[in-house]
Tab-separated table of C-alpha atoms in Angstrom:
chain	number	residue	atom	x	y	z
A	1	UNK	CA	108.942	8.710	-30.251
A	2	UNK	CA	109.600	8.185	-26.755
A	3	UNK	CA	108.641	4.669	-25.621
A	4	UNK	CA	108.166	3.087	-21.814
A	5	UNK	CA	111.893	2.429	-22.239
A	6	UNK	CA	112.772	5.603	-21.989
A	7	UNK	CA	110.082	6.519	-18.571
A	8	UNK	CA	111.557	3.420	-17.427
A	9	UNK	CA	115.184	4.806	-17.660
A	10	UNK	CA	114.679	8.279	-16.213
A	11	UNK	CA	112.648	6.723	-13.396
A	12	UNK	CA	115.147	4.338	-12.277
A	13	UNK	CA	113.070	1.375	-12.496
A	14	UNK	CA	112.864	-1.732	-14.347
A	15	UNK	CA	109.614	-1.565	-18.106
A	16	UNK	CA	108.361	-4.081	-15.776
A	17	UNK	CA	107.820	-1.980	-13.039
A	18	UNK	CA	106.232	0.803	-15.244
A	19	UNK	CA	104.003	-1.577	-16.897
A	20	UNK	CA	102.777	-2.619	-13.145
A	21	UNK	CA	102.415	1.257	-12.465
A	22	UNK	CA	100.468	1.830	-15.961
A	23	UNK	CA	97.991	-1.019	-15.259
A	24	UNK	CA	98.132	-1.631	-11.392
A	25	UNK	CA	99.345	1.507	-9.467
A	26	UNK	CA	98.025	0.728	-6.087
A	27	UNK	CA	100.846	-2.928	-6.262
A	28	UNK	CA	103.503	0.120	-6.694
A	29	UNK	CA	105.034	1.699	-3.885
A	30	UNK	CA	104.191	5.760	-3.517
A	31	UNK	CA	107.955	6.439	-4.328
A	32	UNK	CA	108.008	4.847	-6.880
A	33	UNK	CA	105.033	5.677	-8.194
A	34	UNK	CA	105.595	9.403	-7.885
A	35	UNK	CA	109.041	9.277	-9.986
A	36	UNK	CA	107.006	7.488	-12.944
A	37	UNK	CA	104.195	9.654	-13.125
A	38	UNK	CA	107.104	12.543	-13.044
A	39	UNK	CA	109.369	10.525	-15.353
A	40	UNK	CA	105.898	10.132	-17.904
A	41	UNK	CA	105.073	13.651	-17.628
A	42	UNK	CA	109.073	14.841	-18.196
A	43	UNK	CA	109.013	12.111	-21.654
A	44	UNK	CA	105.716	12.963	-22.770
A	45	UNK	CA	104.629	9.243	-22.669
A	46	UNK	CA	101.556	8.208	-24.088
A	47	UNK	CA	99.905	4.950	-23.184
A	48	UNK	CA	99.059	2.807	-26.663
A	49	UNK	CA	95.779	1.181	-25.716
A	50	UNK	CA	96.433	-1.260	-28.583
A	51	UNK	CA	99.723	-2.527	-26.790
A	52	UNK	CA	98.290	-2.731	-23.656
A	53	UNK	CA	95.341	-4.756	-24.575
A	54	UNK	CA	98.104	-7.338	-26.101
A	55	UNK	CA	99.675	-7.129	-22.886
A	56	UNK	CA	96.959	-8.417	-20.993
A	57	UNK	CA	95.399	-10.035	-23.089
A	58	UNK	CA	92.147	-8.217	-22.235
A	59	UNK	CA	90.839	-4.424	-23.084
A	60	UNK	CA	91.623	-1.230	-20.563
A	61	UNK	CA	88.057	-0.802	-20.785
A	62	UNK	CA	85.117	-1.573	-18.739
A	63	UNK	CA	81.685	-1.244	-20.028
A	64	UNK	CA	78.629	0.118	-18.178
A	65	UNK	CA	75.352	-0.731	-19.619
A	66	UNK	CA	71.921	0.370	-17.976
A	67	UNK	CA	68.779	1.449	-19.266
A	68	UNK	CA	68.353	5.252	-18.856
A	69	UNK	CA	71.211	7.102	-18.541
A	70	UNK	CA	69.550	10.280	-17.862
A	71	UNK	CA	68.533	9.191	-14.754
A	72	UNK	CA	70.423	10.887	-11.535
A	73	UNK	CA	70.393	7.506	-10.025
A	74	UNK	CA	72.318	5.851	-12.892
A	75	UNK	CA	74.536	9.340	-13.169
A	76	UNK	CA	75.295	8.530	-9.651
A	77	UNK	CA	76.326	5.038	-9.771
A	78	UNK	CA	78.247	5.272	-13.701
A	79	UNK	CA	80.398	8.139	-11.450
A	80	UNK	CA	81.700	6.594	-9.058
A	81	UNK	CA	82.438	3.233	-10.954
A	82	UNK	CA	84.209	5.769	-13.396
A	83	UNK	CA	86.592	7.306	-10.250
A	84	UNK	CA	87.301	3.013	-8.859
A	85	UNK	CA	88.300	2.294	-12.558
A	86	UNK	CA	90.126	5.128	-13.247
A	87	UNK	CA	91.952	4.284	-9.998
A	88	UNK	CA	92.979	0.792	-11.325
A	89	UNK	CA	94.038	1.985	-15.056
A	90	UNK	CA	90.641	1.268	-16.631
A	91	UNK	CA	88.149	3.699	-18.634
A	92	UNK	CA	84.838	3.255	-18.539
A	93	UNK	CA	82.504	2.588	-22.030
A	94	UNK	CA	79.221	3.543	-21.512
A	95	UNK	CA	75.851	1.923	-23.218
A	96	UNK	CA	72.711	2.901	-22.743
A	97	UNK	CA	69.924	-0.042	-23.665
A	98	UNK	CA	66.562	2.477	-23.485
A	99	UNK	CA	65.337	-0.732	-21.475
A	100	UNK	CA	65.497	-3.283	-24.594
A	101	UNK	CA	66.524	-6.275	-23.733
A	102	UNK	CA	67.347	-6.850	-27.381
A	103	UNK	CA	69.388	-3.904	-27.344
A	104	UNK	CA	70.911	-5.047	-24.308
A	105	UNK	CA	72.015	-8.143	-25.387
A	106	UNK	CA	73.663	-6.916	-28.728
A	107	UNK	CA	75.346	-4.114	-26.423
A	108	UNK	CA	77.106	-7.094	-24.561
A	109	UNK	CA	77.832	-8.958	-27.430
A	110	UNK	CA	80.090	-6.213	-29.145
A	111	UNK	CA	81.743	-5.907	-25.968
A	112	UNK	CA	82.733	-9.235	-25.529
A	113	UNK	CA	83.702	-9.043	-28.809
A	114	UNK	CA	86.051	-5.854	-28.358
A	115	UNK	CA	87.332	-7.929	-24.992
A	116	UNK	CA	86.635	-5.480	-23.092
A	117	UNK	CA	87.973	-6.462	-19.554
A	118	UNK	CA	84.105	-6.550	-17.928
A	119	UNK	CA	80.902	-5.013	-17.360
A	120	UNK	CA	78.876	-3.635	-14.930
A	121	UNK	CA	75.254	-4.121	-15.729
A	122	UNK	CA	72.006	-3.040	-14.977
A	123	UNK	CA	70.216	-5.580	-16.662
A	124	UNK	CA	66.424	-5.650	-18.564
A	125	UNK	CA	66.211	-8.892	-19.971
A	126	UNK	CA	64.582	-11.487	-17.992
A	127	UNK	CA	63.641	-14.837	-17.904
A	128	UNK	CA	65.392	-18.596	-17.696
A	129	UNK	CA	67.179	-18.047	-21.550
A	130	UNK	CA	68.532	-14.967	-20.622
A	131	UNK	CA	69.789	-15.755	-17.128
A	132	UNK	CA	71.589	-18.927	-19.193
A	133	UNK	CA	73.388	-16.110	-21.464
A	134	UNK	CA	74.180	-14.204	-18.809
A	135	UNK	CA	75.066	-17.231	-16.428
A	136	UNK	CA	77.635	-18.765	-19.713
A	137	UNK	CA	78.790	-14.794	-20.503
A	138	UNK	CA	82.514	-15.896	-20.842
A	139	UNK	CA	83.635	-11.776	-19.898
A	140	UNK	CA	83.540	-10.995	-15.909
A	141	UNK	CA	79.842	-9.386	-15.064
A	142	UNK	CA	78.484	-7.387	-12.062
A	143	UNK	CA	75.070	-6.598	-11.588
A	144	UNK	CA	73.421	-3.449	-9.961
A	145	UNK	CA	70.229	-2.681	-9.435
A	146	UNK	CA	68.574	-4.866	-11.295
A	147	UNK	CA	68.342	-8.694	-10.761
A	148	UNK	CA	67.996	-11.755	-13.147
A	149	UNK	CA	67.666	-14.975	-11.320
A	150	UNK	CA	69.395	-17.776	-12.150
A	151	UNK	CA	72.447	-15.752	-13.942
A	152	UNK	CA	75.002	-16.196	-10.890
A	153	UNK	CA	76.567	-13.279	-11.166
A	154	UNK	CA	77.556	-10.681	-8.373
A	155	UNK	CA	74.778	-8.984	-8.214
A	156	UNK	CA	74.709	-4.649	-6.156
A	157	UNK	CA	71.697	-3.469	-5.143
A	158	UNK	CA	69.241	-2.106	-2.325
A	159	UNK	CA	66.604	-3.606	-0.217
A	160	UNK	CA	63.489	-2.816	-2.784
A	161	UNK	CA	60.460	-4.485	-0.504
A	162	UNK	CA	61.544	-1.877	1.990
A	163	UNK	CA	61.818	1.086	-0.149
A	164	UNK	CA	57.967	1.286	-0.682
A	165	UNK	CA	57.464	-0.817	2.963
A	166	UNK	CA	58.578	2.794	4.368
A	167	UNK	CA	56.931	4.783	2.569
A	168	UNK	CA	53.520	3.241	2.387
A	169	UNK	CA	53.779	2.335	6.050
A	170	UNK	CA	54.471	6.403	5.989
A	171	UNK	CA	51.049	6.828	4.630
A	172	UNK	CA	49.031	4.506	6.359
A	173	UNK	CA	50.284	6.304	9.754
A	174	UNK	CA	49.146	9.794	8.506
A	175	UNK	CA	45.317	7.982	8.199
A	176	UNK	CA	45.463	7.291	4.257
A	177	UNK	CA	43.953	4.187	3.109
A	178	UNK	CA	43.494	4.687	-0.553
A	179	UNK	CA	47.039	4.912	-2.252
A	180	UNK	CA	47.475	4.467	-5.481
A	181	UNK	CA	51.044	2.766	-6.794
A	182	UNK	CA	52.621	3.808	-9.883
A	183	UNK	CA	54.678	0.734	-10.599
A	184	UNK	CA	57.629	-0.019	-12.980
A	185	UNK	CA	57.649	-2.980	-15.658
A	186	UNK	CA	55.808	-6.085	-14.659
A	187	UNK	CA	58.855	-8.542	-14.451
A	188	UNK	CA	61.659	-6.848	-13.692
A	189	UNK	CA	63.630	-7.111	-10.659
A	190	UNK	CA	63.130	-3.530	-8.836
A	191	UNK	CA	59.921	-3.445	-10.438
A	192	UNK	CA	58.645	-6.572	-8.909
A	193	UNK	CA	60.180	-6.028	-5.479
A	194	UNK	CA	58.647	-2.574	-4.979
A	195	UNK	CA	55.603	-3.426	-5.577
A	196	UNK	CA	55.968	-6.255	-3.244
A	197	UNK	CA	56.256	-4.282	-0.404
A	198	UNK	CA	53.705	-1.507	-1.360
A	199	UNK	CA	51.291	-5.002	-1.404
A	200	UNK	CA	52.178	-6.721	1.591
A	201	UNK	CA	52.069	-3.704	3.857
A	202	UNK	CA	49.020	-2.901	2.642
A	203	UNK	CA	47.968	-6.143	3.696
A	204	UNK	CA	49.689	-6.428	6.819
A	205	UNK	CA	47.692	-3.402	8.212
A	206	UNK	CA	44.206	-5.056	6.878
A	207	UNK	CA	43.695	-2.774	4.247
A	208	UNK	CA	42.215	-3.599	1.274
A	209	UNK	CA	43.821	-2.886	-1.963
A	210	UNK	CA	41.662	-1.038	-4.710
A	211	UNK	CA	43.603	-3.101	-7.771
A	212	UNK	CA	42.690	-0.053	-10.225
A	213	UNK	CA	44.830	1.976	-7.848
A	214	UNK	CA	47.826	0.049	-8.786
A	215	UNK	CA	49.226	1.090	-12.416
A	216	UNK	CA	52.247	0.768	-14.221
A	217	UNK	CA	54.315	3.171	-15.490
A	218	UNK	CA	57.445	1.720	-16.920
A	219	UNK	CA	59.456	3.962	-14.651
A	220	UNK	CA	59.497	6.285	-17.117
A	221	UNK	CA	58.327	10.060	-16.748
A	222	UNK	CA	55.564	9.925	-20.223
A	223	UNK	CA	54.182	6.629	-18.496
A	224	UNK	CA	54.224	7.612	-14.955
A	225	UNK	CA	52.288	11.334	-16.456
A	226	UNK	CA	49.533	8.946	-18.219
A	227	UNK	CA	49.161	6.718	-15.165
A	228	UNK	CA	48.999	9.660	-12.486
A	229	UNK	CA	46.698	11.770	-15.355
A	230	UNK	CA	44.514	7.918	-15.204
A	231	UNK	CA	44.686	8.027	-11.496
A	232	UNK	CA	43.885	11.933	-10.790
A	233	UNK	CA	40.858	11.976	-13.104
A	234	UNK	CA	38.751	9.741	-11.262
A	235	UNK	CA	36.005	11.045	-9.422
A	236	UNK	CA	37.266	8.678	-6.789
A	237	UNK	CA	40.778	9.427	-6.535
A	238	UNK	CA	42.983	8.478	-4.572
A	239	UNK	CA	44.053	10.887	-1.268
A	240	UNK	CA	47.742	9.434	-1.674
A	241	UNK	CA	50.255	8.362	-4.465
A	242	UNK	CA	53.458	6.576	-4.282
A	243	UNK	CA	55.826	6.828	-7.535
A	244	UNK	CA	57.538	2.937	-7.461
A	245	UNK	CA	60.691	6.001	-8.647
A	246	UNK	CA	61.942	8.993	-9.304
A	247	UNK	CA	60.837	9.721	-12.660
A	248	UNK	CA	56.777	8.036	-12.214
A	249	UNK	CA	57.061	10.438	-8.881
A	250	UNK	CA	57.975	13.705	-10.301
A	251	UNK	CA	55.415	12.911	-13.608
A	252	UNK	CA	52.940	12.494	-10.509
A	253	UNK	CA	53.964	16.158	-9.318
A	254	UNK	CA	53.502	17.372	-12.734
A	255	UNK	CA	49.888	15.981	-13.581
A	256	UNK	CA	48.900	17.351	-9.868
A	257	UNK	CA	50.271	20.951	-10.790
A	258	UNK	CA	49.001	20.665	-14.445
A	259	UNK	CA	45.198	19.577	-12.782
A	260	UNK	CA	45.244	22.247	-10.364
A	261	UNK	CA	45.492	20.221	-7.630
A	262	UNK	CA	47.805	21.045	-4.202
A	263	UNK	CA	50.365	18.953	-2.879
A	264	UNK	CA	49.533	17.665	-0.471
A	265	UNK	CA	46.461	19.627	0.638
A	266	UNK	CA	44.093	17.458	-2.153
A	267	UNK	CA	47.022	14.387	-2.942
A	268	UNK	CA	50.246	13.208	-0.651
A	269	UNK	CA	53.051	11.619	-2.773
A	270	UNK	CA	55.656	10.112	-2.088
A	271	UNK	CA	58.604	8.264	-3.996
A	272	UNK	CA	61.996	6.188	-4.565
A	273	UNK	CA	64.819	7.921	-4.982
A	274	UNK	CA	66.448	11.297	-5.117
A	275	UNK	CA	65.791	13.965	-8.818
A	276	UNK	CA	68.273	17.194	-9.671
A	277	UNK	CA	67.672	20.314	-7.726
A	278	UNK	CA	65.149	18.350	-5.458
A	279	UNK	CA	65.449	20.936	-2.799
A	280	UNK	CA	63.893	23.614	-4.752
A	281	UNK	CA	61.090	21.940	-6.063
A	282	UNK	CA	57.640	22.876	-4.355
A	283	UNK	CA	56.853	20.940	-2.104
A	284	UNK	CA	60.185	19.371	-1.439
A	285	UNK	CA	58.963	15.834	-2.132
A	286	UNK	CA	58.786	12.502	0.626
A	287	UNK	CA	61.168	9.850	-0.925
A	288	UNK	CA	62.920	6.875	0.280
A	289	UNK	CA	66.891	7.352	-1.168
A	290	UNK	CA	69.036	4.598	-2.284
A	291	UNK	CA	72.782	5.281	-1.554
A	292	UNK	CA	74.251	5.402	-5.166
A	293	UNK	CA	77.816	6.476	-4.625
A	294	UNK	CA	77.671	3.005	-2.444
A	295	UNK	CA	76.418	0.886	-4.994
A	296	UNK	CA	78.301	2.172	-7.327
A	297	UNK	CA	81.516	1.657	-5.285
A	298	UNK	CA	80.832	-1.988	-4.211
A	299	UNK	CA	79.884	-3.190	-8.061
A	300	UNK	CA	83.343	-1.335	-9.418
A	301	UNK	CA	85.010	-3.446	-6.382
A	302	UNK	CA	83.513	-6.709	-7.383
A	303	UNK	CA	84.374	-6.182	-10.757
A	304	UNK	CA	87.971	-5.182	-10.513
A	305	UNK	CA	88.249	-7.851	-8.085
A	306	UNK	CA	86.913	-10.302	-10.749
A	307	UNK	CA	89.262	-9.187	-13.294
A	308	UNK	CA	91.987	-8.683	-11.179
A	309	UNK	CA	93.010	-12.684	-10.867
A	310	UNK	CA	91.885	-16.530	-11.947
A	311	UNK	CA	91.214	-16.871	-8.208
A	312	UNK	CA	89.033	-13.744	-8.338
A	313	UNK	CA	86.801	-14.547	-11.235
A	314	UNK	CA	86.587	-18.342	-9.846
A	315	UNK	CA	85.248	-16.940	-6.711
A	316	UNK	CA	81.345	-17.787	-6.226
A	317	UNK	CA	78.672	-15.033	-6.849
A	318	UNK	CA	77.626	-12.471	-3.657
A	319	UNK	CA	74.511	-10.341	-3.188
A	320	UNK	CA	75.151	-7.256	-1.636
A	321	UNK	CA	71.706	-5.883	-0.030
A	322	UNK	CA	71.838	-2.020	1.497
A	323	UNK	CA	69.574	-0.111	3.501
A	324	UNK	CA	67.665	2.625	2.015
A	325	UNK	CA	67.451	5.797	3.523
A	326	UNK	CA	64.032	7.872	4.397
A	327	UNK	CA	63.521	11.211	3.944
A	328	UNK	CA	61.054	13.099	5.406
A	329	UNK	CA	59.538	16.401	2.768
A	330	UNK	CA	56.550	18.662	2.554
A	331	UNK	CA	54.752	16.337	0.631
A	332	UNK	CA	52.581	14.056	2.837
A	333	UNK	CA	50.100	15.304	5.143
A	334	UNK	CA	47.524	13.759	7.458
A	335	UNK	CA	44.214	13.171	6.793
């Protein structure tokens, strides 16, 4: 069986220096790089994830954990965390919570257990008792997205207030005054923060807010169709909608189509972030767009940076905050 002696022999180069190329290839130089990979491919050279785990004393693995994995947003971010570990020797074990926080907390459990080397999590528990299990986690965590407070942990995500600022401040320029909000969970970090800025804007332009306007539909596409059904059903409706994201907006869509009603000639809607095939749905829909291949990018970073060294792990928590991105559809019109 051929072992990382024998790569190490063909290539010139020390087991050392193989080992370095196996788990850190961007410390090797190209050269050198280039006449392992050729030496491993020549030898046939398989990589025994049991040894290397001994090696380091940690797992090649890094776990992603979020709630919905079927959502493009999450697809997005899981990606390109995939192509930065895959980059830096590590494979990517993904866990999808449904949005327990039970669930989610078991899910990090066997990981620590399996020692995996960290975890980048979008997390749904809440609350002081899980930020202290998060906050005394002994295995390196990032989070995206969503936000417990009180964990101090690196935490990737977007400017939420301003996601629905934009695109109620959107609506309130094209004359409409009664919007109703399809929120997500009361509680959770996005959730909260979205709804935030739908409120305050609202506020700041001295309207008042209709509170039986404002629903929640567990960002979910079967709650956000009951809440928009709720909504569209009253005799006094509302003339706009905002879905608090992607899947609440395009259950919105649905319950409008399903009713009879046009988009936007009888409602406007509007929503966070980006579905598949968005540009041949009719009417191409008004959303404000997080950037997920960024997200996804700076949590892997933080992470591997974490893992990477004592000094790295020791360093103190960051928030990283970006700037969502408008964009303008067919779905909006003035009153």
């Amino acid at each position: 069986m051929t072992t990382i002696r024998d790569v190490a022999r063909l290539a010139g180069v020390s087991i050392s220096t193989v080992s370095l190329a196996l788990n850190s290839p961007k410390r090797v130089g190209a050269e050198t790089l280039d006449r392992i990979q050729q030496a491993i491919k020549s030898t046939g050279y398989r990589i025994d994830p049991v040894a290397q785990t001994l090696a380091r004393g940690r797992s090649s693995l890094i776990g992603f954990v979020s709630a919905n994995l079927g959502n493009m947003f999450f697809g997005d971010i899981r990606r390109e965390i995939e192509h930065q570990a895959l980059d830096h020797g590590y494979f990517v074990l993904i866990a999808d919570s449904s949005g327990r926080a039970d669930l989610e907390r078991a899910l990090l459990e066997r990981l620590e257990a399996q020692k995996i080397a960290g975890i980048a999590l979008a997390a749904n528990g809440r609350g002081e008792e899980y930020a202290t299990f998060l906050r005394d986690f002994k295995t390196p965590i990032v989070m995206f997205d969503q936000k417990v407070e009180g964990a101090e942990r690196d935490f990737v995500g977007s400017d939420n207030p301003l996601t629905t600022t934009i695109l109620t401040e959107h609506l309130l320029q094209l004359g409409h005054r009664r919007i109703g909000f399809i929120s997500g969970p009361s509680g959770l970090h996005t959730a909260d923060e979205r709804l935030k800025g739908f409120m305050n804007t609202m506020a700041g332009a001295g309207v008042d807010i209709d509170p039986s306007l404002v629903v929640e539909g567990g960002y979910t596409r079967t709650g956000g169709h009951a809440q928009a059904m709720r909504l569209l059903t009253r005799r006094d409706r509302p003339t706009a909608i905002i879905g608090a994201n992607n899947m609440t907006g395009l259950a919105a869509l649905q319950v409008m189509q399903e009713m009879g009603f046009r988009c936007p000639d009888d409602v406007s809607l509007a929503m966070v972030d980006d579905v598949p095939w968005s540009n041949v749905i009719t009417p191409r829909i008004t959303m404000v767009v997080q950037d997920a291949q960024k997200l996804g990018e700076l949590a892997a970073q933080r992470l591997l940076a974490r893992i990477a060294s004592p000094e790295g792990a020791a360093a103190p928590p960051q928030d990283f905050i970006l700037t969502p991105r408008f964009v303008r559809g067919e779905s909006t019109r003035r009153l």
